[in-house]
mmCIF file of N, CA and C in Angstrom:
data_model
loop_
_atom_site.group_PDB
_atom_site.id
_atom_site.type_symbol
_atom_site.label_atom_id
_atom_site.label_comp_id
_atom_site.label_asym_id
_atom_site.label_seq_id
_atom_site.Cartn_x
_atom_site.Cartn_y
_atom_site.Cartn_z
ATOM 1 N N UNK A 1 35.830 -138.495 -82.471
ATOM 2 C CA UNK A 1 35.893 -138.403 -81.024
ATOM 3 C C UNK A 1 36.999 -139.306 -80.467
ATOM 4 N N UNK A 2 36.793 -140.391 -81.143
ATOM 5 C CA UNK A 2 38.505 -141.414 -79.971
ATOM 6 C C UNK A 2 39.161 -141.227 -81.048
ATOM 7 N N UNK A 3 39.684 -140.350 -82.173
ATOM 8 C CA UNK A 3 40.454 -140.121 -82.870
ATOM 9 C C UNK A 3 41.490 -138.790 -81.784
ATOM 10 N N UNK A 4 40.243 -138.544 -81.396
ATOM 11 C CA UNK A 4 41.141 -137.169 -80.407
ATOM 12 C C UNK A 4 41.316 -137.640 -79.021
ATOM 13 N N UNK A 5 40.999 -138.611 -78.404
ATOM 14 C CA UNK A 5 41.621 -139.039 -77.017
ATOM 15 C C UNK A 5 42.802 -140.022 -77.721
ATOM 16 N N UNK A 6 42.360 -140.456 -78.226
ATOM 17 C CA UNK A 6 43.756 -140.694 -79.054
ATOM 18 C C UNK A 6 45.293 -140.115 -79.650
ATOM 19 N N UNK A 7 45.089 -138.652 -79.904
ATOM 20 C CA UNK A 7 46.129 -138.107 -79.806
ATOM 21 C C UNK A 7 46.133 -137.352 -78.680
ATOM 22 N N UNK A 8 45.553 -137.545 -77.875
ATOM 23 C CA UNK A 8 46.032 -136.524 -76.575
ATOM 24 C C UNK A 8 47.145 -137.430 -76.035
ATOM 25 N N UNK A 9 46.589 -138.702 -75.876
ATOM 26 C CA UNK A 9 47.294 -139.502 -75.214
ATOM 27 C C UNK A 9 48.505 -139.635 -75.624
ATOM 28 N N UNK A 10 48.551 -139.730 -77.256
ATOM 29 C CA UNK A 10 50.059 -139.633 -78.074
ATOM 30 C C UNK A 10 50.478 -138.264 -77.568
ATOM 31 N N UNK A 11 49.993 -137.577 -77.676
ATOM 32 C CA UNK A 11 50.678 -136.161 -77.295
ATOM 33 C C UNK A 11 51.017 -136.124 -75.762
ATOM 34 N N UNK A 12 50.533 -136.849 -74.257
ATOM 35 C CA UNK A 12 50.920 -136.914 -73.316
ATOM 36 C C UNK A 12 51.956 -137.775 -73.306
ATOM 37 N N UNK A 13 51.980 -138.934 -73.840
ATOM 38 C CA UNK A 13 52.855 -139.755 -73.511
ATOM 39 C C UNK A 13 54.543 -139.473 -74.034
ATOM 40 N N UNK A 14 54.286 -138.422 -75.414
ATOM 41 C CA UNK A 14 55.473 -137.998 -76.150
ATOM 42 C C UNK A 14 56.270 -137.317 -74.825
ATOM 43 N N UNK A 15 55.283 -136.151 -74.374
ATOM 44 C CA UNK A 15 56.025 -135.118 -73.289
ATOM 45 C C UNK A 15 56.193 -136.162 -72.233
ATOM 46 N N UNK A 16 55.746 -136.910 -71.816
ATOM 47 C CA UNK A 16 56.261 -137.665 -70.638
ATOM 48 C C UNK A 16 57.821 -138.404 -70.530
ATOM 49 N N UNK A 17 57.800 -138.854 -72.096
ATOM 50 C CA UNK A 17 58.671 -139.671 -72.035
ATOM 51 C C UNK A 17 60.212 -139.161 -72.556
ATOM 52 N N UNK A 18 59.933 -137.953 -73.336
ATOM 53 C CA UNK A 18 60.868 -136.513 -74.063
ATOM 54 C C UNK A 18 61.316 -135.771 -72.563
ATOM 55 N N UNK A 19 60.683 -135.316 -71.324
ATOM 56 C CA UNK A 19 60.873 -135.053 -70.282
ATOM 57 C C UNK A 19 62.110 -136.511 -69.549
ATOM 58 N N UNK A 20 61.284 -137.438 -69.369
ATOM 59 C CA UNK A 20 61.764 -138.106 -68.855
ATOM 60 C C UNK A 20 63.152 -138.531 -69.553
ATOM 61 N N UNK A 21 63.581 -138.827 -70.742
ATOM 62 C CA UNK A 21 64.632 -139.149 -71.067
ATOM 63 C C UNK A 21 65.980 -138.142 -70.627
ATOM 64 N N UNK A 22 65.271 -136.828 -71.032
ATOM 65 C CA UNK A 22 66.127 -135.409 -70.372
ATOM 66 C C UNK A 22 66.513 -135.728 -69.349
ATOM 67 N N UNK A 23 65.548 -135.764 -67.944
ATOM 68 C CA UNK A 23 66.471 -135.769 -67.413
ATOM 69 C C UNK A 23 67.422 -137.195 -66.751
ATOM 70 N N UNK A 24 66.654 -138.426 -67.581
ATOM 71 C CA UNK A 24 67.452 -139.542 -67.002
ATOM 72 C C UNK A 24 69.273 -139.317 -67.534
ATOM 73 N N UNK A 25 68.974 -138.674 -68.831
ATOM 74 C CA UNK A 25 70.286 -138.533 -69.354
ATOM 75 C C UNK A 25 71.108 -137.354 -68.629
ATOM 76 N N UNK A 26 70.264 -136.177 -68.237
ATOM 77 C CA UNK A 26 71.258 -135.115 -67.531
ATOM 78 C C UNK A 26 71.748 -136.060 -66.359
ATOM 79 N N UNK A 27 70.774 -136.479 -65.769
ATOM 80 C CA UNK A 27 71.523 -137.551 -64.543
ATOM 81 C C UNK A 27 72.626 -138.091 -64.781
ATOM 82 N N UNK A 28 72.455 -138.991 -65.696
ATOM 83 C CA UNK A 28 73.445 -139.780 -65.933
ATOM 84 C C UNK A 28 74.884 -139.453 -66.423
ATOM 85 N N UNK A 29 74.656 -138.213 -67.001
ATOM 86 C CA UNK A 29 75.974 -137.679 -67.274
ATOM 87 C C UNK A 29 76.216 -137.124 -65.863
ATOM 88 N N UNK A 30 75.602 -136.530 -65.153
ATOM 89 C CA UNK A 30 76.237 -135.700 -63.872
ATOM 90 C C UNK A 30 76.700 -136.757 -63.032
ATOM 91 N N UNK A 31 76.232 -137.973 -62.831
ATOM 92 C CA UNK A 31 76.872 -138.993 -62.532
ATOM 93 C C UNK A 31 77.938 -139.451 -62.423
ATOM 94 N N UNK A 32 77.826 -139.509 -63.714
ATOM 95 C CA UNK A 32 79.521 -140.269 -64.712
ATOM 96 C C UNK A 32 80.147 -139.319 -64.300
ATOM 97 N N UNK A 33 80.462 -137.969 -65.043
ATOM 98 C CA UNK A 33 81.117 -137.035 -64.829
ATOM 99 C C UNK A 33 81.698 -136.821 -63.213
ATOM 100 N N UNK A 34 80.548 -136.404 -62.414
ATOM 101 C CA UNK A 34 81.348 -136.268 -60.972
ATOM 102 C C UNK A 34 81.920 -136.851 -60.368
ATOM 103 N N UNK A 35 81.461 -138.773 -60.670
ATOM 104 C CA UNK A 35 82.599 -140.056 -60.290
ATOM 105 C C UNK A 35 83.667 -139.599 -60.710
ATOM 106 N N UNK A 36 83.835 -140.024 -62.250
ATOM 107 C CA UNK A 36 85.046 -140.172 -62.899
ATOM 108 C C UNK A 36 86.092 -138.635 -62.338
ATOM 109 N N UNK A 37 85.617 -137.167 -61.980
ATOM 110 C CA UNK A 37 85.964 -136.028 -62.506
ATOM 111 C C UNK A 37 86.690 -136.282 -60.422
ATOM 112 N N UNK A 38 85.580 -135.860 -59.797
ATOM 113 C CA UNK A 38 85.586 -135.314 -58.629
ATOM 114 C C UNK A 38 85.898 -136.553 -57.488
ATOM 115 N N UNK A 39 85.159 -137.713 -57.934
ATOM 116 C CA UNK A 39 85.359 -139.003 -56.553
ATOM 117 C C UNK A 39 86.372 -140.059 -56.905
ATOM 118 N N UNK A 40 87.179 -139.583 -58.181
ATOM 119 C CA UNK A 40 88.562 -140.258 -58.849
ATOM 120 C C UNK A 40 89.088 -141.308 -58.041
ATOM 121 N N UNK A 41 89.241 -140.937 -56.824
ATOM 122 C CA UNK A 41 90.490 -141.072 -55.872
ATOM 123 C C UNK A 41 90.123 -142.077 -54.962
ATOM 124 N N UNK A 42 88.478 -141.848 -55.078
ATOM 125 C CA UNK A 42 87.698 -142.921 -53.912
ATOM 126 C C UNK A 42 87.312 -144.011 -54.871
ATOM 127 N N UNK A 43 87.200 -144.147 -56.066
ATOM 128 C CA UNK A 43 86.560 -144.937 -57.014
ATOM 129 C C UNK A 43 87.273 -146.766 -57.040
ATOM 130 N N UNK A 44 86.988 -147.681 -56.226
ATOM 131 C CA UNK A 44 86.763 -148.775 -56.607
ATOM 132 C C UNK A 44 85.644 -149.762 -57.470
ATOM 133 N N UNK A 45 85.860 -151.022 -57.235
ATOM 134 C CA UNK A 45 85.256 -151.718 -58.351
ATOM 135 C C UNK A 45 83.717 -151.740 -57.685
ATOM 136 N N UNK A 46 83.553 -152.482 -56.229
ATOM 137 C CA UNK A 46 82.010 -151.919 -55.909
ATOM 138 C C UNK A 46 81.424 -150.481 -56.636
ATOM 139 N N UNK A 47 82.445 -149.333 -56.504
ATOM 140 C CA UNK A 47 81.567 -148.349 -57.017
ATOM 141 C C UNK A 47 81.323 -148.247 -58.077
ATOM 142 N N UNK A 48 82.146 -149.102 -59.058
ATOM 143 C CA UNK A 48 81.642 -149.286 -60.337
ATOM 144 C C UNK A 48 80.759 -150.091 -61.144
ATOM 145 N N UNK A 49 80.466 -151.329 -59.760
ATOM 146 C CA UNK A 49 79.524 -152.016 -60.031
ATOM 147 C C UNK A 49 77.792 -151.583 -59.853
ATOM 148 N N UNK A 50 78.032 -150.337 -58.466
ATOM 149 C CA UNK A 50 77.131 -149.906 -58.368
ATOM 150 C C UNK A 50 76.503 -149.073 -59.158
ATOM 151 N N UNK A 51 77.113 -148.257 -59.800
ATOM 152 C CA UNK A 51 77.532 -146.920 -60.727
ATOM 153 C C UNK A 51 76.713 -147.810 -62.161
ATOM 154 N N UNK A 52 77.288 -149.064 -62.511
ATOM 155 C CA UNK A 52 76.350 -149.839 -63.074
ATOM 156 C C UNK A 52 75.405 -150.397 -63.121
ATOM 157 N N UNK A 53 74.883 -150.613 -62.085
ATOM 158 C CA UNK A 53 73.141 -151.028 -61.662
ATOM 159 C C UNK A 53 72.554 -150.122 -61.329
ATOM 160 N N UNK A 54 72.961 -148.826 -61.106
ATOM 161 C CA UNK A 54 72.368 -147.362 -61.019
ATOM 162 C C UNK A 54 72.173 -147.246 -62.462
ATOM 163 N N UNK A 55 72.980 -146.833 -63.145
ATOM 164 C CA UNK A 55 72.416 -146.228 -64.576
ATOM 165 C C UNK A 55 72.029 -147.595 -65.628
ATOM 166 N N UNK A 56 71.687 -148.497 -65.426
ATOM 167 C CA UNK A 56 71.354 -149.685 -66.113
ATOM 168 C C UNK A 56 69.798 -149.962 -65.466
ATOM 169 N N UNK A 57 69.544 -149.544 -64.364
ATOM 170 C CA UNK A 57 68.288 -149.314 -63.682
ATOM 171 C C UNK A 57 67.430 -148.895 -64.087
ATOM 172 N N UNK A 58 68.483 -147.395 -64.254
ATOM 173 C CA UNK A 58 67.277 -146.097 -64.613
ATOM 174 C C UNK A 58 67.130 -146.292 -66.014
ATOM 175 N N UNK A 59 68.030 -146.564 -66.852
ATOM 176 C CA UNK A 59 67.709 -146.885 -68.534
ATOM 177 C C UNK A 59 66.525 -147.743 -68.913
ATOM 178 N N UNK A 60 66.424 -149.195 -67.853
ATOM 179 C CA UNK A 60 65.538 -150.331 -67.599
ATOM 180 C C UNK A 60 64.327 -149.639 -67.923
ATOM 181 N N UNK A 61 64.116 -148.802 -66.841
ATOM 182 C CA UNK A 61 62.908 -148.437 -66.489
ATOM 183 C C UNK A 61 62.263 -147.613 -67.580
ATOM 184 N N UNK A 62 63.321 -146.855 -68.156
ATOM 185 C CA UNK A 62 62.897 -145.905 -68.821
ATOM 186 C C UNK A 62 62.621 -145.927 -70.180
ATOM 187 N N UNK A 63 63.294 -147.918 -70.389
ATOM 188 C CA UNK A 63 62.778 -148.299 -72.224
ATOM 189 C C UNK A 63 61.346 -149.182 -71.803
ATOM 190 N N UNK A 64 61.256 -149.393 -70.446
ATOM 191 C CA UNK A 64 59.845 -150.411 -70.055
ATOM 192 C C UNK A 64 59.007 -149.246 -70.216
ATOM 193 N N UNK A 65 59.214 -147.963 -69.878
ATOM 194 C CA UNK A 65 57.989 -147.092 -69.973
ATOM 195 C C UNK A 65 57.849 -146.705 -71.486
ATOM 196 N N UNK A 66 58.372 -146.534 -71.732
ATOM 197 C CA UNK A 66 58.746 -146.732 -73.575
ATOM 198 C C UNK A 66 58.069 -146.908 -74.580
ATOM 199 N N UNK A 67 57.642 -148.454 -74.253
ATOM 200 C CA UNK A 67 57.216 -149.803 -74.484
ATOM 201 C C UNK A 67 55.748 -149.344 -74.103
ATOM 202 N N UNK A 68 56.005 -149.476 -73.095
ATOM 203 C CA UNK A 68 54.264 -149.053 -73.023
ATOM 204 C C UNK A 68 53.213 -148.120 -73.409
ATOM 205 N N UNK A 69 54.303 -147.105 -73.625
ATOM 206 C CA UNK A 69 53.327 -145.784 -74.236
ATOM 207 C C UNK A 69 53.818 -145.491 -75.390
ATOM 208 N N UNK A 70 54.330 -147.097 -76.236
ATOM 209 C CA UNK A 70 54.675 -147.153 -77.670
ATOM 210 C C UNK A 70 53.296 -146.744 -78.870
ATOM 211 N N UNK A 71 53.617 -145.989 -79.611
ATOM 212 C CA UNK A 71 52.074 -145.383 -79.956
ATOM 213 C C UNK A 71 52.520 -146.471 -81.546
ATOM 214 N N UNK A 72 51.534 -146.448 -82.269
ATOM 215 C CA UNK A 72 51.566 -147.710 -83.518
ATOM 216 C C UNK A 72 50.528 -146.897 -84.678
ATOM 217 N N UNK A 73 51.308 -146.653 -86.041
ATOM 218 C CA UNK A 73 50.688 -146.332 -87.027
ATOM 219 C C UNK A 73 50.565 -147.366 -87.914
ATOM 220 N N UNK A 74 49.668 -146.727 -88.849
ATOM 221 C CA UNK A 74 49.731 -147.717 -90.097
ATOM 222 C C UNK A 74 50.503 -147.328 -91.101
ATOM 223 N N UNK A 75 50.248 -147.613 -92.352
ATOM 224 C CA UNK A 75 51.396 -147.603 -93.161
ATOM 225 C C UNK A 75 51.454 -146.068 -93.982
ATOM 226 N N UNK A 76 50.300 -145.599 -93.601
ATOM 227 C CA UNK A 76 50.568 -144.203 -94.126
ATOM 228 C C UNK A 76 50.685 -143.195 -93.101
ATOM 229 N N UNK A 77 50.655 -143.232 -92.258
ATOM 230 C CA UNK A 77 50.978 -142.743 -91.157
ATOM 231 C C UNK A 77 49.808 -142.080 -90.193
ATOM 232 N N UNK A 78 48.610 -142.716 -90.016
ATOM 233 C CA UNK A 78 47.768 -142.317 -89.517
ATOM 234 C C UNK A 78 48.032 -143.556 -87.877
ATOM 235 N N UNK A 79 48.136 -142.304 -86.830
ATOM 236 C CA UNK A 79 47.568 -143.157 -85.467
ATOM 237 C C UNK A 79 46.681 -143.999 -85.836
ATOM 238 N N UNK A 80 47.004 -144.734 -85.130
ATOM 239 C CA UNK A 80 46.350 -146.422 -84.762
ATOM 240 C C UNK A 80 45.931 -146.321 -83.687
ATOM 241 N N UNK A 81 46.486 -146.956 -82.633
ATOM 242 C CA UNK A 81 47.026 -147.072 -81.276
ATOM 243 C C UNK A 81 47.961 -145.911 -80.824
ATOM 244 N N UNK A 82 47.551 -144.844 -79.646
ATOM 245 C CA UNK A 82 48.315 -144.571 -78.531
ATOM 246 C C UNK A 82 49.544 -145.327 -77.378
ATOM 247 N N UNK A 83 49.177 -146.025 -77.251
ATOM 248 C CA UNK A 83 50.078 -146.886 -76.688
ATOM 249 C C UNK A 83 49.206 -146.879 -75.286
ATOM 250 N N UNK A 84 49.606 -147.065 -74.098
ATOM 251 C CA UNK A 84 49.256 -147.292 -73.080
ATOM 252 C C UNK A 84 49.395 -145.649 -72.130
ATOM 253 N N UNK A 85 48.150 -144.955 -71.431
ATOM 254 C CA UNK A 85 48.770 -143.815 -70.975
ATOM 255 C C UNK A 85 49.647 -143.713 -69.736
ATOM 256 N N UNK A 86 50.860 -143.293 -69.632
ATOM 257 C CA UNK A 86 51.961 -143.281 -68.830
ATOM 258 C C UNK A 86 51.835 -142.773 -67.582
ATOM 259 N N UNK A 87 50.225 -141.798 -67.597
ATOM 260 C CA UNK A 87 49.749 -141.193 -66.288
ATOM 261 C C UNK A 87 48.920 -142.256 -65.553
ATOM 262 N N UNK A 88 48.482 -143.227 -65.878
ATOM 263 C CA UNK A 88 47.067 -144.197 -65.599
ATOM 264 C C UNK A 88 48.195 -144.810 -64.416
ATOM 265 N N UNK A 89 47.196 -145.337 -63.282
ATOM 266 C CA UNK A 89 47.593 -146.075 -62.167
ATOM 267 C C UNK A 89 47.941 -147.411 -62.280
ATOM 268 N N UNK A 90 48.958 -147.889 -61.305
ATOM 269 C CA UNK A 90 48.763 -149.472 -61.465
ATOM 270 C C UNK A 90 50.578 -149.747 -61.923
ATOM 271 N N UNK A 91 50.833 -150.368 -62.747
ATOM 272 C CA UNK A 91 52.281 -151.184 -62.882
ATOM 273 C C UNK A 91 52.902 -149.875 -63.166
ATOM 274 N N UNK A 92 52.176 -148.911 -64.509
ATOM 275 C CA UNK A 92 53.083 -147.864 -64.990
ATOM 276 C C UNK A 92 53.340 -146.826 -63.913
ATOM 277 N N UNK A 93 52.469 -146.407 -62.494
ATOM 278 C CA UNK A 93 52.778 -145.896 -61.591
ATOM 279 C C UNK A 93 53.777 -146.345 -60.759
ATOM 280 N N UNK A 94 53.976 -147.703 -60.468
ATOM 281 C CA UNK A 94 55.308 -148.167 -60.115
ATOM 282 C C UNK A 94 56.402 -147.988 -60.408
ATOM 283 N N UNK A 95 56.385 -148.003 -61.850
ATOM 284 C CA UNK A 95 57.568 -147.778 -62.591
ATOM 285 C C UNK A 95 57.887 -146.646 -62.329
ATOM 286 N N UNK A 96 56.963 -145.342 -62.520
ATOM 287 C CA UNK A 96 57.500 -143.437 -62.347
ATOM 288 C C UNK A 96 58.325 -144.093 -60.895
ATOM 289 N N UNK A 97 57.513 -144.247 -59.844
ATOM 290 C CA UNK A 97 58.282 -144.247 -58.549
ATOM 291 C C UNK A 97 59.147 -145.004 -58.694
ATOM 292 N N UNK A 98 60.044 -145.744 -58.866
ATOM 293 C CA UNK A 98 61.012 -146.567 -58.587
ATOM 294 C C UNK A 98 61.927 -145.323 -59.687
ATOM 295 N N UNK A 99 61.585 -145.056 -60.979
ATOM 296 C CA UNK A 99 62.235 -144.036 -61.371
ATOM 297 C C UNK A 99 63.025 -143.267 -60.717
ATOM 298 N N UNK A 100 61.593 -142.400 -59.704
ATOM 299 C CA UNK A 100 62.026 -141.472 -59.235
ATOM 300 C C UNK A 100 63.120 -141.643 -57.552
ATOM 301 N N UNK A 101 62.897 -143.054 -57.521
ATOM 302 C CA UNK A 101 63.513 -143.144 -56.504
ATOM 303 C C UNK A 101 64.789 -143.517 -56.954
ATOM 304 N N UNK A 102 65.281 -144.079 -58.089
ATOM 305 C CA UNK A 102 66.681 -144.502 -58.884
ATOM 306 C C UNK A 102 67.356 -142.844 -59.043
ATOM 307 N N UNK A 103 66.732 -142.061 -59.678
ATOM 308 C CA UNK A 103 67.581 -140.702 -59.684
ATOM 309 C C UNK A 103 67.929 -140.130 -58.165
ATOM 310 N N UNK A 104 66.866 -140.110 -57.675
ATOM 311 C CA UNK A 104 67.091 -139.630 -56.169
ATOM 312 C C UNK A 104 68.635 -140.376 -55.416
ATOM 313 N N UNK A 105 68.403 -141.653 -55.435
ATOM 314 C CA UNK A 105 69.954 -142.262 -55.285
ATOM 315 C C UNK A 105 70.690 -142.069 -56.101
ATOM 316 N N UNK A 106 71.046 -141.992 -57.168
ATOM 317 C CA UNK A 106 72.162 -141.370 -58.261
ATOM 318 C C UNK A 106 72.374 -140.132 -57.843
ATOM 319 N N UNK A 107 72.056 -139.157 -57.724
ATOM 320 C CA UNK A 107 72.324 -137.523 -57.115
ATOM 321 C C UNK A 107 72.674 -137.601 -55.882
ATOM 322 N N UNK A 108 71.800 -138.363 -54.836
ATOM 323 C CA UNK A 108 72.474 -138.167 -53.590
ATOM 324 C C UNK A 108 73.415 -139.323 -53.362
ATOM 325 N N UNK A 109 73.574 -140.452 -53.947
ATOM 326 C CA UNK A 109 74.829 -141.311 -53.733
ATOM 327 C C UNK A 109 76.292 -140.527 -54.383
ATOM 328 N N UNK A 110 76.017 -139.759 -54.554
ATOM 329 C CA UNK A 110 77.322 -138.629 -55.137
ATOM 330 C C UNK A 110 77.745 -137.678 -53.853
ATOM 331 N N UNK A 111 76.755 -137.528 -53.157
ATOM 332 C CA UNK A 111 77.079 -136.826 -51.422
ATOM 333 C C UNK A 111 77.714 -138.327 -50.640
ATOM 334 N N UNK A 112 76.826 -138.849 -50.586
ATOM 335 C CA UNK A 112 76.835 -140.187 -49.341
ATOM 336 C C UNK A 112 76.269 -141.696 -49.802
ATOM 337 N N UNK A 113 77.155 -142.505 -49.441
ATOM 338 C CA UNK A 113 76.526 -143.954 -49.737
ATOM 339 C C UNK A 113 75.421 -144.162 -48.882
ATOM 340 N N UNK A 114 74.894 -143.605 -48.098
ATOM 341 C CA UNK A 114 74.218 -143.720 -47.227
ATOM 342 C C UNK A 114 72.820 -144.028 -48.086
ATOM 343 N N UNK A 115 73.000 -142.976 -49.335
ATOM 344 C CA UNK A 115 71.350 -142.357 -50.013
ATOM 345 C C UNK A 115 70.889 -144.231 -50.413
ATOM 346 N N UNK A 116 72.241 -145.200 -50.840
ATOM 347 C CA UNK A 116 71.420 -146.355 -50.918
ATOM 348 C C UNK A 116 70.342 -146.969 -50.288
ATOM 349 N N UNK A 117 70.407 -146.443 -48.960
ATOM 350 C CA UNK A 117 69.381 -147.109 -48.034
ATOM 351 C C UNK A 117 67.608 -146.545 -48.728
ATOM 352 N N UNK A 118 67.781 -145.898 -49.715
ATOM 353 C CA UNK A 118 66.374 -145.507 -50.220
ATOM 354 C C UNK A 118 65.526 -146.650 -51.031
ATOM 355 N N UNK A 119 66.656 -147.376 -51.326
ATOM 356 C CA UNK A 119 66.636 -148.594 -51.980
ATOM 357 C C UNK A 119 65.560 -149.590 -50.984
ATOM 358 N N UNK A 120 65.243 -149.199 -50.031
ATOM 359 C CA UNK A 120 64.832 -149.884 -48.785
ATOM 360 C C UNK A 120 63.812 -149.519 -48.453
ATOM 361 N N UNK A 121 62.927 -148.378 -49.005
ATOM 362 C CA UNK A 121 61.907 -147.827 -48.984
ATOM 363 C C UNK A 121 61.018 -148.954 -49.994
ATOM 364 N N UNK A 122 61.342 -148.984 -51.441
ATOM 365 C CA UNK A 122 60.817 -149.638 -52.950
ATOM 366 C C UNK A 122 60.568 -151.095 -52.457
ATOM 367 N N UNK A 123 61.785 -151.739 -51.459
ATOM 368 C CA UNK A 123 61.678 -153.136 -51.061
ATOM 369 C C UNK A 123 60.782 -153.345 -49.710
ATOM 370 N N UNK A 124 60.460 -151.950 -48.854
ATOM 371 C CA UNK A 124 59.304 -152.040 -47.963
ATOM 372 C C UNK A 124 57.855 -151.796 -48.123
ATOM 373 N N UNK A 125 58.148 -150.871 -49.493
ATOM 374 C CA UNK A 125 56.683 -150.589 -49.672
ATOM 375 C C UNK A 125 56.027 -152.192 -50.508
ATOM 376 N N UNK A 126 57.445 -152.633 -51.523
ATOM 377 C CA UNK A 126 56.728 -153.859 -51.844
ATOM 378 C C UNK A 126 56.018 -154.635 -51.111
ATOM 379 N N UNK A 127 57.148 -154.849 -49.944
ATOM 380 C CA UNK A 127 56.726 -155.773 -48.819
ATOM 381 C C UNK A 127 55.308 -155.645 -48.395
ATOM 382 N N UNK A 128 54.885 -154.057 -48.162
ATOM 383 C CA UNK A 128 53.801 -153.876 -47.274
ATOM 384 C C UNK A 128 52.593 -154.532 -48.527
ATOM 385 N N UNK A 129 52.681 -153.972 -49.490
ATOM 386 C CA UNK A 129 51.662 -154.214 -50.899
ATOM 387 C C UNK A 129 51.341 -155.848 -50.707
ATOM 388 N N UNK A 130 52.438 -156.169 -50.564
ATOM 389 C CA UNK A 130 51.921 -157.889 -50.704
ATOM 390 C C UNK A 130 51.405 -158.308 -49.748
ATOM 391 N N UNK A 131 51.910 -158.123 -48.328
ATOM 392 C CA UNK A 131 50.906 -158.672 -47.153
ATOM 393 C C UNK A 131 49.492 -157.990 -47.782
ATOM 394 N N UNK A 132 49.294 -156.467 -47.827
ATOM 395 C CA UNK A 132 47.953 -155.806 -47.443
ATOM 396 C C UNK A 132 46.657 -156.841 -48.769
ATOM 397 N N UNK A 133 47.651 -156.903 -49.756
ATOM 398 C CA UNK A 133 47.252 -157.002 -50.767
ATOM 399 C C UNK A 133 46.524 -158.321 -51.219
ATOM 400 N N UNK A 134 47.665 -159.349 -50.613
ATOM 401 C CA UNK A 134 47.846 -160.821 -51.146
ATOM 402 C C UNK A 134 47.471 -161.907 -50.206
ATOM 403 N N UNK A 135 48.125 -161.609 -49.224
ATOM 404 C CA UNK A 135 48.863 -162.562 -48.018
ATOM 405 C C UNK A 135 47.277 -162.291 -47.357
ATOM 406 N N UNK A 136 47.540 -160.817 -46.373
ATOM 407 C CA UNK A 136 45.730 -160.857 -45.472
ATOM 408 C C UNK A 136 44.458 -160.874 -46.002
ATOM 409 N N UNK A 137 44.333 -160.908 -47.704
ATOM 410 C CA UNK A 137 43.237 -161.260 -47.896
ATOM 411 C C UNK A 137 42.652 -162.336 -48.119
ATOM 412 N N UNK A 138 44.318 -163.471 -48.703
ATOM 413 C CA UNK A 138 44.138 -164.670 -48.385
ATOM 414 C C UNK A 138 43.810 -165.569 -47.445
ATOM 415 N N UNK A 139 44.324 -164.992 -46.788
ATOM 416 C CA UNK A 139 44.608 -166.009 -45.053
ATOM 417 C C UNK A 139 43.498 -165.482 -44.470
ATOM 418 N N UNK A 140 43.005 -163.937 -44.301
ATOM 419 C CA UNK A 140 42.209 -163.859 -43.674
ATOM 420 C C UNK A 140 40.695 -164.114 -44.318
ATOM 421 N N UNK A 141 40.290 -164.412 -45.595
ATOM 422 C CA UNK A 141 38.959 -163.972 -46.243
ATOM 423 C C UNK A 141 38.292 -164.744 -45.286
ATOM 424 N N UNK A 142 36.998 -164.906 -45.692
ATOM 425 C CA UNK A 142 35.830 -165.268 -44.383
ATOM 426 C C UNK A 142 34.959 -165.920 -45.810
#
């Protein structure tokens, strides 16, 4: 019986993370490519610094999720450990979203610098998490 929630989980976390690499990498080439190919002409060193904390971001994120839904055999190759499941709530749900919000700026920072300001969403929702979370239950408990 936890021999088989056991490989489900190996088996979810494989497709999660086989998905996810796809398309961090199609990103990242459409990236590179449309800078280097199409925005040639506009390309300074900010944009290359950015261009670097964009795809150094999304890589971040995507060996931390990795890591977590690292599955562990023994020496003959029987599952052990699943690793951690990549769908479960809490830090690893953070991580998908900030993911998904790192590609979202990589695709649309290729239209407009503007899409950085999404960056401002991840640093408000933090914000809000910690008052709701930290701050008013401290200050206010009874």
């Amino acid at each position: 019986m936890a021999k088989g929630a056991l490989k489900k989980t190996y088996k979810q976390n494989t497709a999660f993370l086989s998905l996810a690499f796809n398309i961090n990498l199609g990103v990242t080439v459409l990236y590179v490519f449309l800078k280097l190919v199409w925005g040639w002409n506009s390309l300074e060193v900010s944009n290359m610094v950015a261009a670097a904390f964009l795809l150094g971001m999304s890589w971040f994120i995507y060996f931390n999720l990795s890591s977590f839904g690292k599955a562990t055999f023994d020496s003959e190759g029987t599952l052990i450990g699943a690793g951690t499941s990549l769908s479960s709530p809490g830090l690893i749900e953070y991580h998908w979203d900030l993911l998904y919000v790192n590609w979202s700026v990589e695709v649309l920072s290729l239209y407009s610098s503007w899409a950085w300001g999404l960056y401002g969403l991840a640093v408000a929702f933090a914000f809000y998490m910690l008052v709701s979370a930290v701050i008013l239950p401290t200050c206010c408990a009874r």
